[in-house]
Amino acid sequence: MFKLLLYNGRLITANGILEFAYCYMEDGVIKQYGVGDIQVSEDTLEINVANKYISAGFIDIHIHGGGGYDFMDANVESFLGVANTHIKYGTTSMCPTTLTADSEHLEKVLTVYEQANLHNSKGSKFLGLHLEGPYFAMNQRGAQDPKYIRNPDYKEYSRIVEMSPHIIRWSSAPELPGALEFGDFLTDRGIIAAFAHTEALYDDIKLAFDHGYRLATHFYSAMLGVTRKNAHRYAGAVEACYLIDEIDVEVIADGVHLPKPLLELIYKIKGSERIVLITDAMRAAGTHVNKSILGSLHDGIEVIVEDGVAKLADRSAFAGSIATANLLVRNFLNNTKASFPEVIKMITENPARILGFAHRKGKIEKGYDADVVVFDDNIDVYLSIVEGHIKYNKLNFNSNES
């Protein structure tokens, strides 16, 4: 039984920040937290975090890669490579995310997920797969490979879902033929239906909401706002997200995808309850390259990396971010009026709720999984802990614990 005590920190809770606080973990769960001193047994590893912040671990529900790896490589090494990269930036849990591909490729990713899960001892924990595509609107494909984009096919998606119990969410364009039935199918099976890469207008999203679509994938990206047809204007998916209170929105707060005024607008309308910060990171995250591949190394798309983001070679569209979770927190905090606890909620409590883990992840709370991150005022990460085990350590102490 491993026992760990973090003390002399600023502990971020839903109600505010506790000064001179501690967090005691035992057997993989949070046993106690508070202010001041605590008596622990001699076999406890005690760490003075020297007034750094103690927070629940970051949860990234939309991530493709990092450290030179992509989940679409469909091998165990790449799965572990992504997890081992992002743990350094405070991501203690993640949803490996696919791109548009043929059925054979997607099914291989599903198989590798199970294998990688068994060997993931050093990185961010996998909470379930996010399938992004292939059921998208061609005109809103962004950097998704057009040759794989298609309409929902019951035989295909039912086979894929039957094949793996690890699919936790699926993003598609809800206006496509068969997409509403697809939403019902997912919802009936406890899989989160999200809308993405879509030409849907307000009425389409309102209808899709009634068929289970409750999450906007990378809000604003690859979706319509107010649209004019001849003399008339129509509200788009963006306005639907604002007007339907129950819709959660993913926000890529990398400082590039969404400018400051939009971050301010999203926060002002949706508030801290319905925003979830995501990296949407591709394989160049956590590296210093200027060229990379979006998707599989075998048949992915060549991209350039400049201005803090990945772009298609012709610069016609972004091709994923190179952000890490701590950067999202820093940017949203610096560019909106959201409080520190509110921003942390967007990358801890909110994603945990969306994924169905609100009862044990996303908070510093007694009985919750001991997923904890320690960082400084610049949101530079010094310690990442997954279920009570130290996975990343940049503090000045020695530990053989893993």
Short mmCIF file of C-alpha atoms in Angstrom, two decimals:
data_model
loop_
_atom_site.label_atom_id
_atom_site.label_comp_id
_atom_site.label_asym_id
_atom_site.label_seq_id
_atom_site.Cartn_x
_atom_site.Cartn_y
_atom_site.Cartn_z
CA MET A 1 0.00 0.00 0.00
CA PHE A 2 1.63 3.25 -1.17
CA LYS A 3 1.06 6.36 0.94
CA LEU A 4 1.77 9.87 -0.32
CA LEU A 5 1.45 13.27 1.30
CA LEU A 6 1.74 16.58 -0.54
CA TYR A 7 1.96 19.53 1.85
CA ASN A 8 2.64 23.27 1.99
CA GLY A 9 0.72 23.87 -1.22
CA ARG A 10 -2.10 25.99 -2.60
CA LEU A 11 -4.86 23.45 -3.10
CA ILE A 12 -7.47 24.24 -5.75
CA THR A 13 -10.99 23.13 -4.85
CA ALA A 14 -14.41 23.85 -6.33
CA ASN A 15 -14.94 26.45 -3.61
CA GLY A 16 -11.64 28.26 -3.90
CA ILE A 17 -7.96 27.92 -3.11
CA LEU A 18 -6.74 26.65 0.26
CA GLU A 19 -3.41 28.13 1.39
CA PHE A 20 -0.79 26.07 3.27
CA ALA A 21 -2.77 22.98 2.34
CA TYR A 22 -2.08 19.27 2.14
CA CYS A 23 -3.43 16.30 0.19
CA TYR A 24 -2.97 12.80 1.60
CA MET A 25 -3.31 9.78 -0.71
CA GLU A 26 -3.39 6.11 0.14
CA ASP A 27 -4.12 2.98 -1.88
CA GLY A 28 -4.80 5.03 -5.02
CA VAL A 29 -7.44 7.35 -3.58
CA ILE A 30 -7.55 10.70 -1.82
CA LYS A 31 -8.01 10.03 1.89
CA GLN A 32 -7.82 13.51 3.31
CA TYR A 33 -7.08 17.12 2.43
CA GLY A 34 -7.11 20.35 4.36
CA VAL A 35 -5.08 23.18 5.85
CA GLY A 36 -2.24 22.96 8.34
CA ASP A 37 -0.54 19.86 9.69
CA ILE A 38 -1.50 16.20 9.47
CA GLN A 39 -0.04 13.19 11.25
CA VAL A 40 0.94 10.33 8.93
CA SER A 41 2.73 7.02 9.38
CA GLU A 42 6.48 6.67 8.92
CA ASP A 43 6.08 4.74 5.66
CA THR A 44 4.44 7.75 3.98
CA LEU A 45 6.34 9.59 1.25
CA GLU A 46 6.09 13.26 2.27
CA ILE A 47 6.65 15.96 -0.36
CA ASN A 48 6.91 19.67 0.37
CA VAL A 49 5.54 21.31 -2.78
CA ALA A 50 6.86 24.72 -1.65
CA ASN A 51 3.71 26.79 -2.17
CA LYS A 52 2.98 25.39 -5.62
CA TYR A 53 -0.56 24.62 -6.67
CA ILE A 54 -2.13 21.22 -5.99
CA SER A 55 -4.96 20.40 -8.39
CA ALA A 56 -7.00 17.48 -9.62
CA GLY A 57 -5.28 15.97 -12.66
CA PHE A 58 -6.14 17.34 -16.09
CA ILE A 59 -8.49 15.27 -18.28
CA ASP A 60 -8.17 15.63 -22.07
CA ILE A 61 -11.21 14.19 -23.86
CA HIS A 62 -9.95 15.04 -27.38
CA ILE A 63 -6.33 14.25 -28.21
CA HIS A 64 -4.70 12.66 -31.26
CA GLY A 65 -1.01 12.57 -30.46
CA GLY A 66 2.17 14.05 -29.07
CA GLY A 67 5.88 13.42 -28.69
CA GLY A 68 6.11 12.33 -32.33
CA TYR A 69 3.36 9.72 -31.97
CA ASP A 70 -0.26 9.50 -33.14
CA PHE A 71 -2.96 7.05 -32.10
CA MET A 72 -3.68 6.44 -35.80
CA ASP A 73 -0.26 4.76 -36.06
CA ALA A 74 -2.26 1.89 -34.56
CA ASN A 75 0.55 0.36 -32.55
CA VAL A 76 1.22 0.01 -28.84
CA GLU A 77 4.41 2.08 -28.98
CA SER A 78 2.53 5.12 -30.28
CA PHE A 79 -0.29 4.81 -27.76
CA LEU A 80 2.21 4.70 -24.93
CA GLY A 81 4.32 7.45 -26.52
CA VAL A 82 1.38 9.87 -26.48
CA ALA A 83 0.48 8.98 -22.89
CA ASN A 84 4.09 9.32 -21.73
CA THR A 85 4.41 12.71 -23.42
CA HIS A 86 1.31 14.41 -22.06
CA ILE A 87 1.76 13.17 -18.49
CA LYS A 88 4.61 15.69 -18.33
CA TYR A 89 2.12 18.51 -18.83
CA GLY A 90 -0.43 17.47 -16.21
CA THR A 91 -2.76 15.27 -18.26
CA THR A 92 -3.48 12.36 -15.95
CA SER A 93 -6.34 10.95 -18.06
CA MET A 94 -7.19 11.10 -21.75
CA CYS A 95 -9.46 9.82 -24.50
CA PRO A 96 -7.33 8.61 -27.44
CA THR A 97 -8.92 10.08 -30.56
CA THR A 98 -9.05 8.81 -34.14
CA LEU A 99 -9.35 10.56 -37.50
CA THR A 100 -11.41 9.66 -40.55
CA ALA A 101 -10.25 6.31 -41.90
CA ASP A 102 -11.54 3.12 -43.46
CA SER A 103 -13.16 0.48 -41.27
CA GLU A 104 -10.11 -1.76 -41.26
CA HIS A 105 -7.90 1.00 -39.87
CA LEU A 106 -10.42 2.01 -37.21
CA GLU A 107 -10.85 -1.58 -36.11
CA LYS A 108 -7.09 -1.96 -35.78
CA VAL A 109 -6.98 1.10 -33.52
CA LEU A 110 -9.68 -0.49 -31.34
CA THR A 111 -7.63 -3.66 -31.00
CA VAL A 112 -4.42 -1.81 -30.20
CA TYR A 113 -6.21 0.28 -27.55
CA GLU A 114 -6.87 -2.86 -25.51
CA GLN A 115 -3.27 -4.01 -25.87
CA ALA A 116 -1.84 -0.60 -24.96
CA ASN A 117 -4.10 -0.35 -21.93
CA LEU A 118 -2.41 -3.41 -20.46
CA HIS A 119 1.05 -1.85 -20.79
CA ASN A 120 0.29 1.77 -19.87
CA SER A 121 2.25 2.00 -16.62
CA LYS A 122 4.07 5.33 -17.03
CA GLY A 123 1.70 7.73 -18.74
CA SER A 124 -1.75 9.30 -18.71
CA LYS A 125 -4.58 6.84 -18.07
CA PHE A 126 -6.85 5.94 -21.00
CA LEU A 127 -10.53 6.53 -20.19
CA GLY A 128 -12.01 5.32 -23.48
CA LEU A 129 -11.77 5.93 -27.20
CA HIS A 130 -13.10 8.97 -29.04
CA LEU A 131 -13.90 8.22 -32.67
CA GLU A 132 -13.76 11.48 -34.64
CA GLY A 133 -15.38 10.68 -37.95
CA PRO A 134 -15.68 9.38 -40.58
CA TYR A 135 -19.29 10.64 -40.82
CA PHE A 136 -18.64 14.28 -41.68
CA ALA A 137 -19.77 17.03 -44.07
CA MET A 138 -17.29 17.20 -46.93
CA ASN A 139 -17.30 21.01 -47.05
CA GLN A 140 -16.40 21.19 -43.35
CA ARG A 141 -13.77 18.47 -43.39
CA GLY A 142 -10.92 20.78 -42.35
CA ALA A 143 -7.79 18.61 -42.28
CA GLN A 144 -9.71 15.31 -42.31
CA ASP A 145 -8.80 13.13 -45.30
CA PRO A 146 -11.64 13.52 -47.85
CA LYS A 147 -11.26 10.05 -49.31
CA TYR A 148 -12.55 8.49 -46.10
CA ILE A 149 -15.49 10.82 -45.42
CA ARG A 150 -18.88 9.13 -45.74
CA ASN A 151 -22.43 9.00 -44.38
CA PRO A 152 -23.38 6.94 -41.32
CA ASP A 153 -23.70 3.26 -42.18
CA TYR A 154 -25.58 1.12 -39.66
CA LYS A 155 -23.80 -2.09 -40.63
CA GLU A 156 -20.43 -0.39 -40.19
CA TYR A 157 -20.97 1.49 -36.93
CA SER A 158 -22.92 -1.31 -35.26
CA ARG A 159 -20.09 -3.72 -36.05
CA ILE A 160 -17.48 -1.30 -34.69
CA VAL A 161 -19.40 -0.68 -31.47
CA GLU A 162 -20.00 -4.40 -31.00
CA MET A 163 -16.29 -5.01 -31.50
CA SER A 164 -15.12 -2.79 -28.64
CA PRO A 165 -16.54 -1.87 -25.22
CA HIS A 166 -14.02 0.98 -24.98
CA ILE A 167 -15.69 3.53 -27.28
CA ILE A 168 -16.77 6.33 -24.97
CA ARG A 169 -17.71 8.99 -27.53
CA TRP A 170 -18.18 9.46 -31.28
CA SER A 171 -18.20 12.72 -33.26
CA SER A 172 -20.19 13.12 -36.48
CA ALA A 173 -22.16 15.62 -38.56
CA PRO A 174 -25.79 15.36 -37.39
CA GLU A 175 -27.38 16.67 -40.59
CA LEU A 176 -26.19 13.72 -42.70
CA PRO A 177 -28.63 11.02 -43.83
CA GLY A 178 -28.91 8.49 -41.02
CA ALA A 179 -27.13 10.69 -38.47
CA LEU A 180 -30.14 11.09 -36.17
CA GLU A 181 -30.57 7.32 -36.00
CA PHE A 182 -26.84 7.12 -35.33
CA GLY A 183 -27.26 9.52 -32.40
CA ASP A 184 -30.05 7.37 -30.98
CA PHE A 185 -27.93 4.25 -31.43
CA LEU A 186 -25.01 5.75 -29.52
CA THR A 187 -27.12 7.23 -26.76
CA ASP A 188 -28.96 3.95 -26.17
CA ARG A 189 -25.58 2.31 -25.57
CA GLY A 190 -24.21 4.97 -23.25
CA ILE A 191 -21.82 6.40 -25.85
CA ILE A 192 -21.54 10.19 -26.03
CA ALA A 193 -22.81 11.60 -29.33
CA ALA A 194 -20.98 14.78 -30.34
CA PHE A 195 -21.34 16.96 -33.43
CA ALA A 196 -18.36 18.02 -35.52
CA HIS A 197 -17.23 18.96 -39.04
CA THR A 198 -20.80 19.90 -39.78
CA GLU A 199 -22.89 22.19 -41.99
CA ALA A 200 -25.80 21.95 -39.57
CA LEU A 201 -27.86 25.07 -38.90
CA TYR A 202 -29.71 25.93 -35.71
CA ASP A 203 -32.76 23.77 -36.44
CA ASP A 204 -30.53 20.81 -37.32
CA ILE A 205 -28.69 21.05 -34.01
CA LYS A 206 -31.93 21.49 -32.08
CA LEU A 207 -33.24 18.29 -33.67
CA ALA A 208 -29.93 16.51 -33.14
CA PHE A 209 -30.05 17.48 -29.46
CA ASP A 210 -33.30 15.53 -29.18
CA HIS A 211 -31.46 12.52 -30.63
CA GLY A 212 -28.64 12.58 -28.09
CA TYR A 213 -26.10 15.04 -29.49
CA ARG A 214 -25.06 17.02 -26.40
CA LEU A 215 -21.42 17.96 -27.05
CA ALA A 216 -19.85 20.33 -29.59
CA THR A 217 -16.50 19.01 -30.79
CA HIS A 218 -13.85 21.78 -31.06
CA PHE A 219 -16.41 24.59 -30.84
CA TYR A 220 -16.27 27.10 -33.73
CA SER A 221 -13.87 24.91 -35.75
CA ALA A 222 -15.45 23.22 -38.80
CA MET A 223 -18.99 24.41 -38.04
CA LEU A 224 -21.21 27.27 -39.20
CA GLY A 225 -22.17 30.46 -37.46
CA VAL A 226 -24.76 32.87 -38.85
CA THR A 227 -25.23 32.00 -42.52
CA ARG A 228 -26.84 34.07 -45.26
CA LYS A 229 -28.83 32.46 -48.06
CA ASN A 230 -30.03 35.04 -50.56
CA ALA A 231 -31.66 37.76 -48.46
CA HIS A 232 -32.18 35.68 -45.33
CA ARG A 233 -29.91 34.95 -42.40
CA TYR A 234 -29.96 31.68 -40.51
CA ALA A 235 -28.51 30.83 -37.14
CA GLY A 236 -25.88 28.11 -37.29
CA ALA A 237 -24.44 25.46 -35.01
CA VAL A 238 -22.51 28.09 -33.08
CA GLU A 239 -25.66 29.98 -32.13
CA ALA A 240 -27.40 26.70 -31.27
CA CYS A 241 -24.63 25.94 -28.79
CA TYR A 242 -25.19 29.31 -27.15
CA LEU A 243 -28.97 29.03 -27.04
CA ILE A 244 -29.24 25.43 -25.84
CA ASP A 245 -27.94 25.64 -22.29
CA GLU A 246 -27.38 21.89 -21.90
CA ILE A 247 -24.87 21.62 -24.74
CA ASP A 248 -21.25 21.34 -23.60
CA VAL A 249 -18.58 22.89 -25.82
CA GLU A 250 -14.99 21.81 -26.38
CA VAL A 251 -12.59 24.75 -26.52
CA ILE A 252 -9.08 24.60 -27.99
CA ALA A 253 -7.54 27.39 -25.90
CA ASP A 254 -4.12 27.17 -27.54
CA GLY A 255 -4.03 30.88 -28.35
CA VAL A 256 -4.35 30.21 -32.08
CA HIS A 257 -7.58 28.38 -32.90
CA LEU A 258 -9.74 30.90 -31.03
CA PRO A 259 -8.76 34.56 -30.51
CA LYS A 260 -9.20 36.32 -27.19
CA PRO A 261 -12.60 37.93 -28.01
CA LEU A 262 -14.10 34.52 -28.80
CA LEU A 263 -12.72 32.99 -25.62
CA GLU A 264 -14.28 35.88 -23.71
CA LEU A 265 -17.60 35.41 -25.53
CA ILE A 266 -17.69 31.66 -24.91
CA TYR A 267 -17.02 32.17 -21.22
CA LYS A 268 -19.56 34.98 -20.94
CA ILE A 269 -22.37 32.92 -22.49
CA LYS A 270 -21.62 29.29 -21.60
CA GLY A 271 -19.96 29.97 -18.25
CA SER A 272 -17.61 27.64 -16.42
CA GLU A 273 -20.20 24.85 -16.21
CA ARG A 274 -20.38 23.98 -19.92
CA ILE A 275 -16.85 24.55 -21.21
CA VAL A 276 -14.33 21.73 -21.50
CA LEU A 277 -10.77 22.59 -22.48
CA ILE A 278 -9.17 20.21 -24.99
CA THR A 279 -5.81 20.10 -26.73
CA ASP A 280 -6.90 18.38 -29.98
CA ALA A 281 -3.14 17.80 -30.08
CA MET A 282 -1.47 16.01 -32.99
CA ARG A 283 1.89 14.22 -32.99
CA ALA A 284 4.00 17.40 -32.99
CA ALA A 285 2.82 18.41 -29.51
CA GLY A 286 5.70 18.29 -27.06
CA THR A 287 8.29 18.44 -29.87
CA HIS A 288 10.18 21.20 -31.70
CA VAL A 289 9.68 20.12 -35.33
CA ASN A 290 8.55 22.36 -38.18
CA LYS A 291 7.08 19.55 -40.29
CA SER A 292 4.96 16.61 -39.23
CA ILE A 293 2.31 14.09 -40.23
CA LEU A 294 -1.35 14.31 -39.26
CA GLY A 295 -2.68 10.81 -38.71
CA SER A 296 -0.85 7.59 -39.45
CA LEU A 297 2.78 7.68 -40.51
CA HIS A 298 1.78 5.19 -43.19
CA ASP A 299 -0.85 7.26 -45.01
CA GLY A 300 -1.30 10.48 -43.04
CA ILE A 301 -1.26 14.05 -44.33
CA GLU A 302 1.92 16.12 -44.39
CA VAL A 303 1.58 19.32 -42.38
CA ILE A 304 3.72 22.27 -41.41
CA VAL A 305 4.16 23.51 -37.86
CA GLU A 306 4.43 27.27 -37.44
CA ASP A 307 2.96 30.06 -35.32
CA GLY A 308 2.24 27.58 -32.54
CA VAL A 309 -0.09 25.36 -34.56
CA ALA A 310 -0.15 22.64 -37.23
CA LYS A 311 -1.40 23.66 -40.68
CA LEU A 312 -2.08 21.96 -43.98
CA ALA A 313 0.82 22.43 -46.38
CA ASP A 314 -1.13 25.05 -48.38
CA ARG A 315 -2.06 26.84 -45.13
CA SER A 316 -5.76 26.56 -46.02
CA ALA A 317 -6.72 25.09 -42.64
CA PHE A 318 -5.35 24.21 -39.25
CA ALA A 319 -4.39 20.56 -38.88
CA GLY A 320 -4.71 20.09 -35.14
CA SER A 321 -2.98 21.84 -32.30
CA ILE A 322 0.43 21.30 -30.75
CA ALA A 323 -0.88 22.37 -27.36
CA THR A 324 -0.47 20.68 -24.02
CA ALA A 325 -3.03 20.80 -21.21
CA ASN A 326 -1.11 23.25 -19.03
CA LEU A 327 -0.96 25.71 -21.95
CA LEU A 328 -4.76 25.63 -22.22
CA VAL A 329 -5.12 26.58 -18.57
CA ARG A 330 -2.59 29.39 -18.88
CA ASN A 331 -4.19 30.85 -22.01
CA PHE A 332 -7.79 30.70 -20.82
CA LEU A 333 -6.81 32.21 -17.48
CA ASN A 334 -4.87 35.04 -19.11
CA ASN A 335 -7.45 35.84 -21.80
CA THR A 336 -10.77 35.76 -19.94
CA LYS A 337 -12.27 36.89 -16.66
CA ALA A 338 -12.65 33.31 -15.46
CA SER A 339 -11.27 32.61 -11.99
CA PHE A 340 -8.50 30.08 -11.40
CA PRO A 341 -10.87 27.47 -9.88
CA GLU A 342 -13.27 27.98 -12.81
CA VAL A 343 -10.57 27.34 -15.41
CA ILE A 344 -9.33 24.27 -13.55
CA LYS A 345 -12.92 23.01 -13.48
CA MET A 346 -13.00 23.19 -17.29
CA ILE A 347 -10.18 20.66 -17.56
CA THR A 348 -10.98 18.48 -14.54
CA GLU A 349 -14.53 18.37 -13.20
CA ASN A 350 -16.35 19.16 -16.46
CA PRO A 351 -14.67 16.49 -18.60
CA ALA A 352 -15.12 13.98 -15.78
CA ARG A 353 -18.85 14.75 -15.73
CA ILE A 354 -19.19 14.49 -19.50
CA LEU A 355 -17.43 11.12 -19.59
CA GLY A 356 -19.42 9.70 -16.67
CA PHE A 357 -16.59 9.74 -14.12
CA ALA A 358 -17.94 12.55 -11.92
CA HIS A 359 -18.23 10.16 -8.99
CA ARG A 360 -14.50 9.50 -8.79
CA LYS A 361 -12.44 11.82 -10.99
CA GLY A 362 -12.05 15.54 -11.61
CA LYS A 363 -11.92 16.81 -8.02
CA ILE A 364 -9.73 16.88 -4.95
CA GLU A 365 -12.26 15.05 -2.82
CA LYS A 366 -12.19 12.27 -0.24
CA GLY A 367 -12.63 8.87 -1.86
CA TYR A 368 -11.84 10.13 -5.37
CA ASP A 369 -9.07 8.66 -7.50
CA ALA A 370 -5.74 10.18 -6.52
CA ASP A 371 -5.18 11.87 -9.88
CA VAL A 372 -3.25 14.97 -8.88
CA VAL A 373 -0.99 17.52 -10.55
CA VAL A 374 1.37 20.07 -9.00
CA PHE A 375 2.31 23.23 -10.92
CA ASP A 376 3.66 26.74 -10.37
CA ASP A 377 2.26 30.20 -11.11
CA ASN A 378 3.15 29.82 -14.80
CA ILE A 379 1.27 26.47 -14.91
CA ASP A 380 4.56 24.65 -15.46
CA VAL A 381 4.03 21.11 -14.18
CA TYR A 382 6.31 19.62 -11.52
CA LEU A 383 4.46 16.49 -10.47
CA SER A 384 1.83 14.25 -12.09
CA ILE A 385 0.17 11.51 -10.06
CA VAL A 386 -2.18 8.87 -11.48
CA GLU A 387 -4.29 6.90 -9.01
CA GLY A 388 -1.79 7.59 -6.26
CA HIS A 389 1.33 6.69 -8.24
CA ILE A 390 3.93 9.24 -9.29
CA LYS A 391 4.25 9.23 -13.08
CA TYR A 392 6.16 12.46 -13.63
CA ASN A 393 8.52 14.13 -11.16
CA LYS A 394 10.37 17.41 -11.68
CA LEU A 395 10.65 18.25 -7.99
CA ASN A 396 13.90 17.90 -6.06
CA PHE A 397 13.34 14.56 -4.40
CA ASN A 398 14.18 10.98 -5.27
CA SER A 399 11.49 8.34 -5.58
CA ASN A 400 11.60 4.84 -6.99
CA GLU A 401 7.81 4.70 -6.77
CA SER A 402 6.00 4.33 -10.07
#
